[in-house]
CSV table of N, CA and C and ligand atoms in Angstrom, one decimal:
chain,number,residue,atom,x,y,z
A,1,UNK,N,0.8,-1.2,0.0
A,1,UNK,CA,0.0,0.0,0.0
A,1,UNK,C,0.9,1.3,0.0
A,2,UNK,N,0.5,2.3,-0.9
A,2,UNK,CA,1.5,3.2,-0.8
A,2,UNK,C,0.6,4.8,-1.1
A,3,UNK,N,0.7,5.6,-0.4
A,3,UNK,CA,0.1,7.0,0.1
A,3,UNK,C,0.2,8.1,-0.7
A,4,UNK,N,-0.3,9.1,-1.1
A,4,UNK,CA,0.0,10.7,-1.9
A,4,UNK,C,-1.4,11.6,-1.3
A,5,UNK,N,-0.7,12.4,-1.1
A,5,UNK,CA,-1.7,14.0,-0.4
A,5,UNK,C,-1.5,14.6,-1.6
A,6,UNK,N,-2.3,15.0,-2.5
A,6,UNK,CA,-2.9,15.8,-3.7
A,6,UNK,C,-3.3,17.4,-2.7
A,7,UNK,N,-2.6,18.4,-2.8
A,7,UNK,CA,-3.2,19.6,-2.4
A,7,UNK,C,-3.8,20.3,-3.2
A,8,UNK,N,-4.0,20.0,-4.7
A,8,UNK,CA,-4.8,20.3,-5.4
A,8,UNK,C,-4.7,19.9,-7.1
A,9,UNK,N,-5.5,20.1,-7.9
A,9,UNK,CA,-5.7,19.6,-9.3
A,9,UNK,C,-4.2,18.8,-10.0
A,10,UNK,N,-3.7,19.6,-9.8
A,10,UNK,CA,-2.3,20.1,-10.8
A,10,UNK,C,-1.5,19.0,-9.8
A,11,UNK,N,-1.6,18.9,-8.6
A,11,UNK,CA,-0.8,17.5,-7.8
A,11,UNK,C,-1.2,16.6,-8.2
A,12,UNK,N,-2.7,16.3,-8.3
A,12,UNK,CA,-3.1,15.0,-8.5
A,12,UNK,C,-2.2,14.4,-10.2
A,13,UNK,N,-2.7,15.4,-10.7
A,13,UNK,CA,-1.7,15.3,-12.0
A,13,UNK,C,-0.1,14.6,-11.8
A,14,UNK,N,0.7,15.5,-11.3
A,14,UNK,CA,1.9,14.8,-10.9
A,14,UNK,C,2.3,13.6,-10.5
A,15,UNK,N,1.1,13.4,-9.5
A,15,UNK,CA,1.0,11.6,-8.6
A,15,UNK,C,0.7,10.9,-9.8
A,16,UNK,N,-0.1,11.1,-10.7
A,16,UNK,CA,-0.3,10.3,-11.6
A,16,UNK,C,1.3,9.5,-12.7
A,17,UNK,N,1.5,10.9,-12.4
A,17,UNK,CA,3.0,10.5,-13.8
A,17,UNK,C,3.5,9.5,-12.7
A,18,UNK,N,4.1,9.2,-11.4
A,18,UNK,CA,4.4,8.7,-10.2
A,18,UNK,C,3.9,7.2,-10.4
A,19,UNK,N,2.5,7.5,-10.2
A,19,UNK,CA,1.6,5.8,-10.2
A,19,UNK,C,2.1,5.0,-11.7
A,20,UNK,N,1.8,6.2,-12.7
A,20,UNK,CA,1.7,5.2,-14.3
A,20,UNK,C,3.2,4.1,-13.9
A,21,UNK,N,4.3,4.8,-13.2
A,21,UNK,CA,5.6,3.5,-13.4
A,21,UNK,C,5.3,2.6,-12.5
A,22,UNK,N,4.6,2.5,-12.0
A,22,UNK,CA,3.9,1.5,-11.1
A,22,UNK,C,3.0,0.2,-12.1
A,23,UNK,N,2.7,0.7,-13.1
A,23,UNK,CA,1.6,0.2,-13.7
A,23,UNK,C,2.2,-0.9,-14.8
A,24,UNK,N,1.3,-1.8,-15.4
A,24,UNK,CA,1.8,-2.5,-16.1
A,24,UNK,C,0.4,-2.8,-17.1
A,25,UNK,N,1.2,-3.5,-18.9
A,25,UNK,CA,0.0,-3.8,-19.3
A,25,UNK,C,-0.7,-5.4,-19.1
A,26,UNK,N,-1.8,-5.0,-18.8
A,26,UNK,CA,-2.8,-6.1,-18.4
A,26,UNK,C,-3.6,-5.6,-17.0
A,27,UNK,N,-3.2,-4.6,-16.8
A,27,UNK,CA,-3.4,-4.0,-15.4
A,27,UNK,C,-4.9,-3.9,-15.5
A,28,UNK,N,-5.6,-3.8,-14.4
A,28,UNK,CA,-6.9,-3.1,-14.3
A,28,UNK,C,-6.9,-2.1,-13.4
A,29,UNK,N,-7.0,-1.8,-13.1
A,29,UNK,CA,-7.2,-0.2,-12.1
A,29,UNK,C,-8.3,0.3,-12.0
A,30,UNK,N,-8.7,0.2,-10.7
A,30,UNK,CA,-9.9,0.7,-10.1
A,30,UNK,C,-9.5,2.1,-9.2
A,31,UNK,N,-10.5,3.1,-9.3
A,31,UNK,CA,-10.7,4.3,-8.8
A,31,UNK,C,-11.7,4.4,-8.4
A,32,UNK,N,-11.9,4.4,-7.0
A,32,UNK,CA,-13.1,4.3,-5.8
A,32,UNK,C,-12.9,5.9,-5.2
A,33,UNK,N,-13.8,6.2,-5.2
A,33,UNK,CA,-14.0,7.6,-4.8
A,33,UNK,C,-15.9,8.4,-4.8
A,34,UNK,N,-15.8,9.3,-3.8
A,34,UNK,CA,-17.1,10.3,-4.3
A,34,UNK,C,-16.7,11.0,-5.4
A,35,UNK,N,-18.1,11.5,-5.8
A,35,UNK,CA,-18.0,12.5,-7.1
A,35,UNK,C,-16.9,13.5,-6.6
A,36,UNK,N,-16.2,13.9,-7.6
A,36,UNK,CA,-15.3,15.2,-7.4
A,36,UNK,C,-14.2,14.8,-6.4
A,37,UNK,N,-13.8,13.8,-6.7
A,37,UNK,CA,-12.9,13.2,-5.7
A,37,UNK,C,-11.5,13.9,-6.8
A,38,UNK,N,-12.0,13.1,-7.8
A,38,UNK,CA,-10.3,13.8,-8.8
A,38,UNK,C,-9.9,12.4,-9.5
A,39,UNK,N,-11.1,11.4,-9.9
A,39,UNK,CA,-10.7,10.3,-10.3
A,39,UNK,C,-10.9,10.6,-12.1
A,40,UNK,N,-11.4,11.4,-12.8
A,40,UNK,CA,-11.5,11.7,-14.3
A,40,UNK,C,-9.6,12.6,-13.8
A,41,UNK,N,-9.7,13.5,-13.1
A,41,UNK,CA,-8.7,14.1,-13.0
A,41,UNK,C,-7.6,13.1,-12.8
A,42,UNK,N,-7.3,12.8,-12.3
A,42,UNK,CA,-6.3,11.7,-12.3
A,42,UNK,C,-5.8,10.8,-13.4
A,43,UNK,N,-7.3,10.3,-14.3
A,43,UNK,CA,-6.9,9.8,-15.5
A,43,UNK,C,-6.4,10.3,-16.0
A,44,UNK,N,-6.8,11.8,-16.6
A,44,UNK,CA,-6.3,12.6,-17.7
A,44,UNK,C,-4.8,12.5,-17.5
A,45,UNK,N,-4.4,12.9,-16.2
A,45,UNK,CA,-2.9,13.0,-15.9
A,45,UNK,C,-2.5,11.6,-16.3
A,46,UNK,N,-3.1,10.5,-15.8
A,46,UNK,CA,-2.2,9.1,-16.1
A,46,UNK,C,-2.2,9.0,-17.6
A,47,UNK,N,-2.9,9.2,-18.7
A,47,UNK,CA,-2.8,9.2,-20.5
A,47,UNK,C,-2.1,10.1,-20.8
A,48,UNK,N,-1.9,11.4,-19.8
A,48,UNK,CA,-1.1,12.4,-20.3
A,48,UNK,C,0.8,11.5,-20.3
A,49,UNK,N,0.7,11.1,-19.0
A,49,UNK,CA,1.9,10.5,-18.5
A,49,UNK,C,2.2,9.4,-19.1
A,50,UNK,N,1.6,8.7,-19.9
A,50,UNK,CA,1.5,7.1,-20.2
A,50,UNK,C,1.8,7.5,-22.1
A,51,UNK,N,2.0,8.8,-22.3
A,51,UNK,CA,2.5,9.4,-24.0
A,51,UNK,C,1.3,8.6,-24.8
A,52,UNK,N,0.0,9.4,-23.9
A,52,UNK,CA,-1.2,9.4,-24.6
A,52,UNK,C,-1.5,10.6,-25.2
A,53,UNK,N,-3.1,10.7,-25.5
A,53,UNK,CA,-3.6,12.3,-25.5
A,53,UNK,C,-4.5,12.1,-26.6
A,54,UNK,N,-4.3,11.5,-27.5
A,54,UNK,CA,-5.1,11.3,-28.8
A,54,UNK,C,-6.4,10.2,-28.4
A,55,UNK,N,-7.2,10.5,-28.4
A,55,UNK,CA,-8.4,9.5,-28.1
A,55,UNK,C,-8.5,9.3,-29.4
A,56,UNK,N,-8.8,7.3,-29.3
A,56,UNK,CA,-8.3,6.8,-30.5
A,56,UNK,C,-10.3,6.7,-30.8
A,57,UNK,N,-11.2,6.0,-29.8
A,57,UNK,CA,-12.6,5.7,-30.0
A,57,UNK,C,-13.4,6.2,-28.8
A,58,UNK,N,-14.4,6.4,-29.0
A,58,UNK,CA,-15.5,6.4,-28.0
A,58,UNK,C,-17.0,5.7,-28.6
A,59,UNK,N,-16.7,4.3,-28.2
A,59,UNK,CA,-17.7,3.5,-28.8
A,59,UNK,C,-19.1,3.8,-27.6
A,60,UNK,N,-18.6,3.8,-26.6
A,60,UNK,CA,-20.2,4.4,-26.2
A,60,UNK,C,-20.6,5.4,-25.6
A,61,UNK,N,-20.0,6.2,-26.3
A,61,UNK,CA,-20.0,8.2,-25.6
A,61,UNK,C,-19.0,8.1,-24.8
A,62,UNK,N,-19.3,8.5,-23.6
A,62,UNK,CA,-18.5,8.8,-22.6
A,62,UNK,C,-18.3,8.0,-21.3
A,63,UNK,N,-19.1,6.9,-22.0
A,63,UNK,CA,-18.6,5.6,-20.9
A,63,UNK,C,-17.7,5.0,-20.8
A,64,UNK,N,-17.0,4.7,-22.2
A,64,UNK,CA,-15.2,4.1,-22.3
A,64,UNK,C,-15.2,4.9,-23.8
A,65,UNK,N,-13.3,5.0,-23.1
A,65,UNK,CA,-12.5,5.8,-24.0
A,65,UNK,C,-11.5,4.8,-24.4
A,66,UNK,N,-10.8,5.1,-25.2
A,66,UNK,CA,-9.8,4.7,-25.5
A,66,UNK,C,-8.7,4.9,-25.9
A,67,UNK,N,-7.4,5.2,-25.6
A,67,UNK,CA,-6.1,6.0,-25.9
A,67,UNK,C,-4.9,5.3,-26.0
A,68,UNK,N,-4.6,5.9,-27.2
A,68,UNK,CA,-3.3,5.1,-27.2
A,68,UNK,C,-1.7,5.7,-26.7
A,69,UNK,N,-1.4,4.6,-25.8
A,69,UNK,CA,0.5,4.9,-24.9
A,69,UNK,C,1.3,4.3,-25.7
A,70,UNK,N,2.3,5.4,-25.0
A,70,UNK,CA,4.2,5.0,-26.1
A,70,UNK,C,4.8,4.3,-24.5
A,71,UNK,N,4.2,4.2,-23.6
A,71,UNK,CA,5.0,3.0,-22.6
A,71,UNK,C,5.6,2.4,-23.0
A,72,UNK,N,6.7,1.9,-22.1
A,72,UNK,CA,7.2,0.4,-22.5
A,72,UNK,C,6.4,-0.8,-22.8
A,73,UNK,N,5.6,-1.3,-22.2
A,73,UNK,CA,4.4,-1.9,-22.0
A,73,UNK,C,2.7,-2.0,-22.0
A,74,UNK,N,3.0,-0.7,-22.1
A,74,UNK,CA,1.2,0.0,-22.0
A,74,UNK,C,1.0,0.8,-23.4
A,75,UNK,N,0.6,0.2,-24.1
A,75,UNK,CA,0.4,0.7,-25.5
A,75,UNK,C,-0.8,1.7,-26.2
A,76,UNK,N,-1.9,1.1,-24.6
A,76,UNK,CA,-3.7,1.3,-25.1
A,76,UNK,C,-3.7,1.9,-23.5
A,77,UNK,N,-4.4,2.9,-23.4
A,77,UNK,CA,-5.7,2.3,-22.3
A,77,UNK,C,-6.8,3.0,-22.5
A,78,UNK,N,-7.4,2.3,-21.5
A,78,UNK,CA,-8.9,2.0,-21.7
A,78,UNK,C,-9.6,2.8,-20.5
A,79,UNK,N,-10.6,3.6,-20.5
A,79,UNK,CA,-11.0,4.5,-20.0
A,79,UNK,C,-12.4,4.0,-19.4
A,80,UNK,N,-12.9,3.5,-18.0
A,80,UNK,CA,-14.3,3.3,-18.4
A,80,UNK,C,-15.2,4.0,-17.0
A,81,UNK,N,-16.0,4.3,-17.2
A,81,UNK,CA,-16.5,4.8,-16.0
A,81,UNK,C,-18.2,4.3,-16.0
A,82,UNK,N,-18.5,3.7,-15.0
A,82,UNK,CA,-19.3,2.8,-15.0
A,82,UNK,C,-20.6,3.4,-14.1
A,83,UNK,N,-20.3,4.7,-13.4
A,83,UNK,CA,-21.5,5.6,-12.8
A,83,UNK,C,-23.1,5.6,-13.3
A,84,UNK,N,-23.0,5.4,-14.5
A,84,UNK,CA,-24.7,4.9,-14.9
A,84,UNK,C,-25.2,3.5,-15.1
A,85,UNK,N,-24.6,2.6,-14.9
A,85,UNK,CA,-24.8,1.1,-14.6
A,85,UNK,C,-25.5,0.9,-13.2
A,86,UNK,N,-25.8,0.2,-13.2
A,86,UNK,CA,-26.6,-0.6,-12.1
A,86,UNK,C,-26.5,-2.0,-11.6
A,87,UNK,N,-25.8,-2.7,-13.1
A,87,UNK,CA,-25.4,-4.1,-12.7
A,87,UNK,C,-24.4,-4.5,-13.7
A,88,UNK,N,-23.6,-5.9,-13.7
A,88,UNK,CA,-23.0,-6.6,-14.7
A,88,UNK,C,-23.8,-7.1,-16.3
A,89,UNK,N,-25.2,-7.4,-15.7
A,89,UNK,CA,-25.8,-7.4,-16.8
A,89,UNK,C,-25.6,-5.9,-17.8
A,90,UNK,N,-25.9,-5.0,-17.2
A,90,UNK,CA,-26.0,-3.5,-18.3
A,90,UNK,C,-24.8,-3.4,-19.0
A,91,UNK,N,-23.2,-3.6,-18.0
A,91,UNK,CA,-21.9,-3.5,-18.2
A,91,UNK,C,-21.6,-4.9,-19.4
A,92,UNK,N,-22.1,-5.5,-19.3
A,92,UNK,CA,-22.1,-6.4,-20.3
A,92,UNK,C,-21.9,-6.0,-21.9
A,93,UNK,N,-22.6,-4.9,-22.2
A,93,UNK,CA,-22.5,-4.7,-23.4
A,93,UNK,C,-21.2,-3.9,-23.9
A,94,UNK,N,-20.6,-3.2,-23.1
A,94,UNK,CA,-19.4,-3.1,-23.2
A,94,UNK,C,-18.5,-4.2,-24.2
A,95,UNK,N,-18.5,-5.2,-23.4
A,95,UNK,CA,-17.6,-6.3,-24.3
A,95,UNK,C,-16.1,-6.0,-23.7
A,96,UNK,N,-16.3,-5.8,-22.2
A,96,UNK,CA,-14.9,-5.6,-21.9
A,96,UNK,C,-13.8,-6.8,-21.8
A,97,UNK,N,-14.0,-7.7,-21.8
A,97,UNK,CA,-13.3,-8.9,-22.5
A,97,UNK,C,-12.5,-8.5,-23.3
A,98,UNK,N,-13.2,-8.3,-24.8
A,98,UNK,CA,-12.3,-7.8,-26.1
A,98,UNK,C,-10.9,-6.8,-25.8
A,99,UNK,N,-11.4,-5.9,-24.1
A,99,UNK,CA,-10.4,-5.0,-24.3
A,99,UNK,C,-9.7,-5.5,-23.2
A,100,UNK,N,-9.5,-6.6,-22.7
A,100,UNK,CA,-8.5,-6.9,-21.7
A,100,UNK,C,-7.2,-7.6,-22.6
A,101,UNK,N,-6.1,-7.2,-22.4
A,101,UNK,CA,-5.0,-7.2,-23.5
A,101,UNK,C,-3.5,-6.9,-22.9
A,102,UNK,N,-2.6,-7.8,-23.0
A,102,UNK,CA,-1.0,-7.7,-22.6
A,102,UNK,C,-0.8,-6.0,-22.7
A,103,UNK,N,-0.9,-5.4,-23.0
A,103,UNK,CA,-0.4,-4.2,-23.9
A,103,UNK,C,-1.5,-2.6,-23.5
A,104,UNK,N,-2.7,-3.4,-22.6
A,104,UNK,CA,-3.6,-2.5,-22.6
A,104,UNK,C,-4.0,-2.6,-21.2
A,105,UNK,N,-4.3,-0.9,-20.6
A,105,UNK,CA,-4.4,-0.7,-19.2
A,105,UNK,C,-5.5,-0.4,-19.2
A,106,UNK,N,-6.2,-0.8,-18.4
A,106,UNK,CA,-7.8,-0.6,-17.7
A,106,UNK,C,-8.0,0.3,-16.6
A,107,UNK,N,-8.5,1.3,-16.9
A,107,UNK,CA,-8.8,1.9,-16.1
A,107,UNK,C,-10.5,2.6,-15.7
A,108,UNK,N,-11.2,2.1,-13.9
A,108,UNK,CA,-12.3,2.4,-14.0
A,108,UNK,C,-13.2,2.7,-13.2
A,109,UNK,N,-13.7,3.8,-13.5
A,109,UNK,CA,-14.3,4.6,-12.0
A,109,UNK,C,-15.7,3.9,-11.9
A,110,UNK,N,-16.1,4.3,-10.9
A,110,UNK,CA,-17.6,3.5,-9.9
A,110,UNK,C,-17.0,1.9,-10.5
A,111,UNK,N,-16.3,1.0,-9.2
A,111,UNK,CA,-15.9,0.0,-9.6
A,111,UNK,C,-17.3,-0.8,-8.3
A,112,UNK,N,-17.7,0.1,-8.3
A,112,UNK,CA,-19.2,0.0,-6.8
A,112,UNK,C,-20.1,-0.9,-7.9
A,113,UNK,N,-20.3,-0.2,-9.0
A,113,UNK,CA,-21.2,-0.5,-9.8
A,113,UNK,C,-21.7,-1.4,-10.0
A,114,UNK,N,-20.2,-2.5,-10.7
A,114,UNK,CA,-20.1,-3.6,-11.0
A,114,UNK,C,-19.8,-5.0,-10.1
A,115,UNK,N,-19.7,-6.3,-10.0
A,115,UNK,CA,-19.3,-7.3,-9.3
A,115,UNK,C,-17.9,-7.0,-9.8
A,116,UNK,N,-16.9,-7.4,-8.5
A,116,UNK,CA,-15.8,-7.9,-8.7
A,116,UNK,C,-15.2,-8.7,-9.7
A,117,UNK,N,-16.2,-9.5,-9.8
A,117,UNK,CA,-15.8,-10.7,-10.7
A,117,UNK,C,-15.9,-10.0,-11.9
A,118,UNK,N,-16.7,-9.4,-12.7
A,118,UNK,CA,-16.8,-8.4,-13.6
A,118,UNK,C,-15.8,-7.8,-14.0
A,119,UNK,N,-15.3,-7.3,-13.3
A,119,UNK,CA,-14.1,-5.9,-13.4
A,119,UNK,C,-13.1,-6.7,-13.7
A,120,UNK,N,-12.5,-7.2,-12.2
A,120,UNK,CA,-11.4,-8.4,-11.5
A,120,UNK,C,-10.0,-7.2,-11.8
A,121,UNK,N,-10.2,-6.6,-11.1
A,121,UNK,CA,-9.0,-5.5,-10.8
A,121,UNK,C,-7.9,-6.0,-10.2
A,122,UNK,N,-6.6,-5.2,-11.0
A,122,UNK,CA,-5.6,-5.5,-10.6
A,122,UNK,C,-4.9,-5.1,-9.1
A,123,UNK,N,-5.5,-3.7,-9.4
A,123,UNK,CA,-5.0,-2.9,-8.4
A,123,UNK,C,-6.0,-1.5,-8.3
A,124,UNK,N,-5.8,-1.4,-7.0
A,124,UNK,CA,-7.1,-0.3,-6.6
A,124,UNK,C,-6.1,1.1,-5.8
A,125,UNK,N,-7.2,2.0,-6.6
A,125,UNK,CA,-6.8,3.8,-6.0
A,125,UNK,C,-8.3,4.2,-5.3
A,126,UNK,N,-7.7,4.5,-3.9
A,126,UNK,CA,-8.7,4.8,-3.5
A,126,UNK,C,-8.5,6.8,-3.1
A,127,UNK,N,-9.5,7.4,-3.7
A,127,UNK,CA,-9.5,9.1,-3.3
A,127,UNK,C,-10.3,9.1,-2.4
A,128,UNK,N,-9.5,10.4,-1.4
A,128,UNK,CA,-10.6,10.8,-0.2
A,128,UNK,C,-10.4,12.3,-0.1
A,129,UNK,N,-11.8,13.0,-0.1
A,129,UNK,CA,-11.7,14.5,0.2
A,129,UNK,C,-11.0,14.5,1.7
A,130,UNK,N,-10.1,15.7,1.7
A,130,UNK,CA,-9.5,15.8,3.3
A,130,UNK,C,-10.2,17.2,3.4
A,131,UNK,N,-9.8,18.6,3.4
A,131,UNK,CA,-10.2,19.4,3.2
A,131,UNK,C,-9.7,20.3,2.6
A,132,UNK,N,-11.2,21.1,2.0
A,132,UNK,CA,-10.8,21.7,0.7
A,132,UNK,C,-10.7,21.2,-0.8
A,133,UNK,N,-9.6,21.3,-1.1
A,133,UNK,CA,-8.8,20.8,-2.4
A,133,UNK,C,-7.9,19.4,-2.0
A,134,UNK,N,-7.6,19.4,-1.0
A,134,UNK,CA,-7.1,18.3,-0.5
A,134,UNK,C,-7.5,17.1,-0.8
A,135,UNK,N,-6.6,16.2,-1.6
A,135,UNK,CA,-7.0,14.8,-1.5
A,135,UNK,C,-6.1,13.8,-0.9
A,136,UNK,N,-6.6,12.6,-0.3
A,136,UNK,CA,-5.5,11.6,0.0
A,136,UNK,C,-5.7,10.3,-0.9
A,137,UNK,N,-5.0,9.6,-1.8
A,137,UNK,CA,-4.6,9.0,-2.9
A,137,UNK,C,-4.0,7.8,-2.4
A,138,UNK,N,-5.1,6.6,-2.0
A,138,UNK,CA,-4.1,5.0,-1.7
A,138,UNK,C,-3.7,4.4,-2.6
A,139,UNK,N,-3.3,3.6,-2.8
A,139,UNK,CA,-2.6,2.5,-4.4
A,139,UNK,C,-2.7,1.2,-3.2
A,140,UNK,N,-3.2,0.3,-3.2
A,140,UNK,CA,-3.6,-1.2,-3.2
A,140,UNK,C,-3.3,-2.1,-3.9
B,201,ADP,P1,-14.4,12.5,-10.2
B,201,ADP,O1,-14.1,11.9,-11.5
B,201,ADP,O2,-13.8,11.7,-9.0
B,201,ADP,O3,-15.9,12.6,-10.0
B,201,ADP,P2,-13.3,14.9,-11.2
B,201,ADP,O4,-11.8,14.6,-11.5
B,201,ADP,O5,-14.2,14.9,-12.4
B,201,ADP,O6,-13.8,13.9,-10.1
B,201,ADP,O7,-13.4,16.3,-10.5
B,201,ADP,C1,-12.6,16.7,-9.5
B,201,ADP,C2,-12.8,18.2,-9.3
B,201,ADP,O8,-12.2,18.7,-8.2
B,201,ADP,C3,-12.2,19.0,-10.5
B,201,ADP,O9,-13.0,20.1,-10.7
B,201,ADP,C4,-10.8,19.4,-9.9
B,201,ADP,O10,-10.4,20.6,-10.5
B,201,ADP,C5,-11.2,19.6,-8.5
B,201,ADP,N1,-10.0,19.4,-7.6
B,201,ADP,C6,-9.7,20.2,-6.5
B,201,ADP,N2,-8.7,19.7,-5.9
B,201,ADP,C7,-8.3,18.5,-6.5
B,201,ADP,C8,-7.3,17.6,-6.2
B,201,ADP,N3,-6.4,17.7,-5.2
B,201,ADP,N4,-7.2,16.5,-7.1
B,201,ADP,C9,-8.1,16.4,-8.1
B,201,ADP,N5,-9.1,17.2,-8.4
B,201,ADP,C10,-9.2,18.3,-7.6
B,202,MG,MG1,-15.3,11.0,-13.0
């Protein structure tokens, strides 16, 4: 388990570039948090960090994204936020299977949404408002 205090937007950013060498492809990564925790914010930072930027598809709006990395190992990732689901059945149509891949990182907020078994995360970030702008940032 390993810790980061975000004192605001532009930190969280930084911890990201930090976590992505932590990361590997096949990863799944889960981001558990309240709204406005800083878990889209954090993403941006981890694709920014991961020599992304270009979103390659958005096959279902703005529920998964997709981008492609110049990593050593992390070539894709995958963007999903699962806040309007209700179950594994709905998540289903996703087809996240197809995108589980040596080469490609998962990454996915409201991991609440779904069953465990569903997701089957590698590794979890948990955000917590402290106060203000303040965030505290676990890795699991
Ligand atoms: P989530 O995806 O968890 O709902 P967002 O990243 O969309 O949260 O929104 C977080 C909001 O909080 C943004 O407006 C961001 O600018 C703001 N913010 C303030 N402090 C921080 C921080 N330390 N880390 C991340 N975001 C922060
Ligand atoms: Mg979000």
């Amino acid at each position: 388990m390993k810790t980061w205090i975000s004192k605001n937007a532009e930190e969280t950013a930084l911890i990201a570039r930090e976590i992505a060498d932590l990361l590997h492809g096949g990863d799944v990564l889960e981001l558990e948090g309240d709204l406005g925790a800083g878990k889209t914010t954090f993403t941006k930072g981890l694709v920014a960090a991961l020599g992304g930027g270009a979103r390659v598809k958005s096959p279902t709006f703005t529920v998964m994204n997709e981008y492609e990395a110049t990593h050593v190992d992390i070539k894709r990732v995958v963007h999903i936020d699962f806040y309007r689901f209700n179950d594994d059945l709905e998540a289903m149509a996703l087809a996240l299977e197809d995108e589980r891949r040596a080469d490609t990182l998962i990454v996915a907020e409201w991991p609440s949404k779904v069953s465990a078994d569903f997701l089957r995360p590698t590794k979890t970030l948990r955000f917590e408002h402290l106060r203000g702008d303040e965030r505290r940032i676990t890795l699991s």
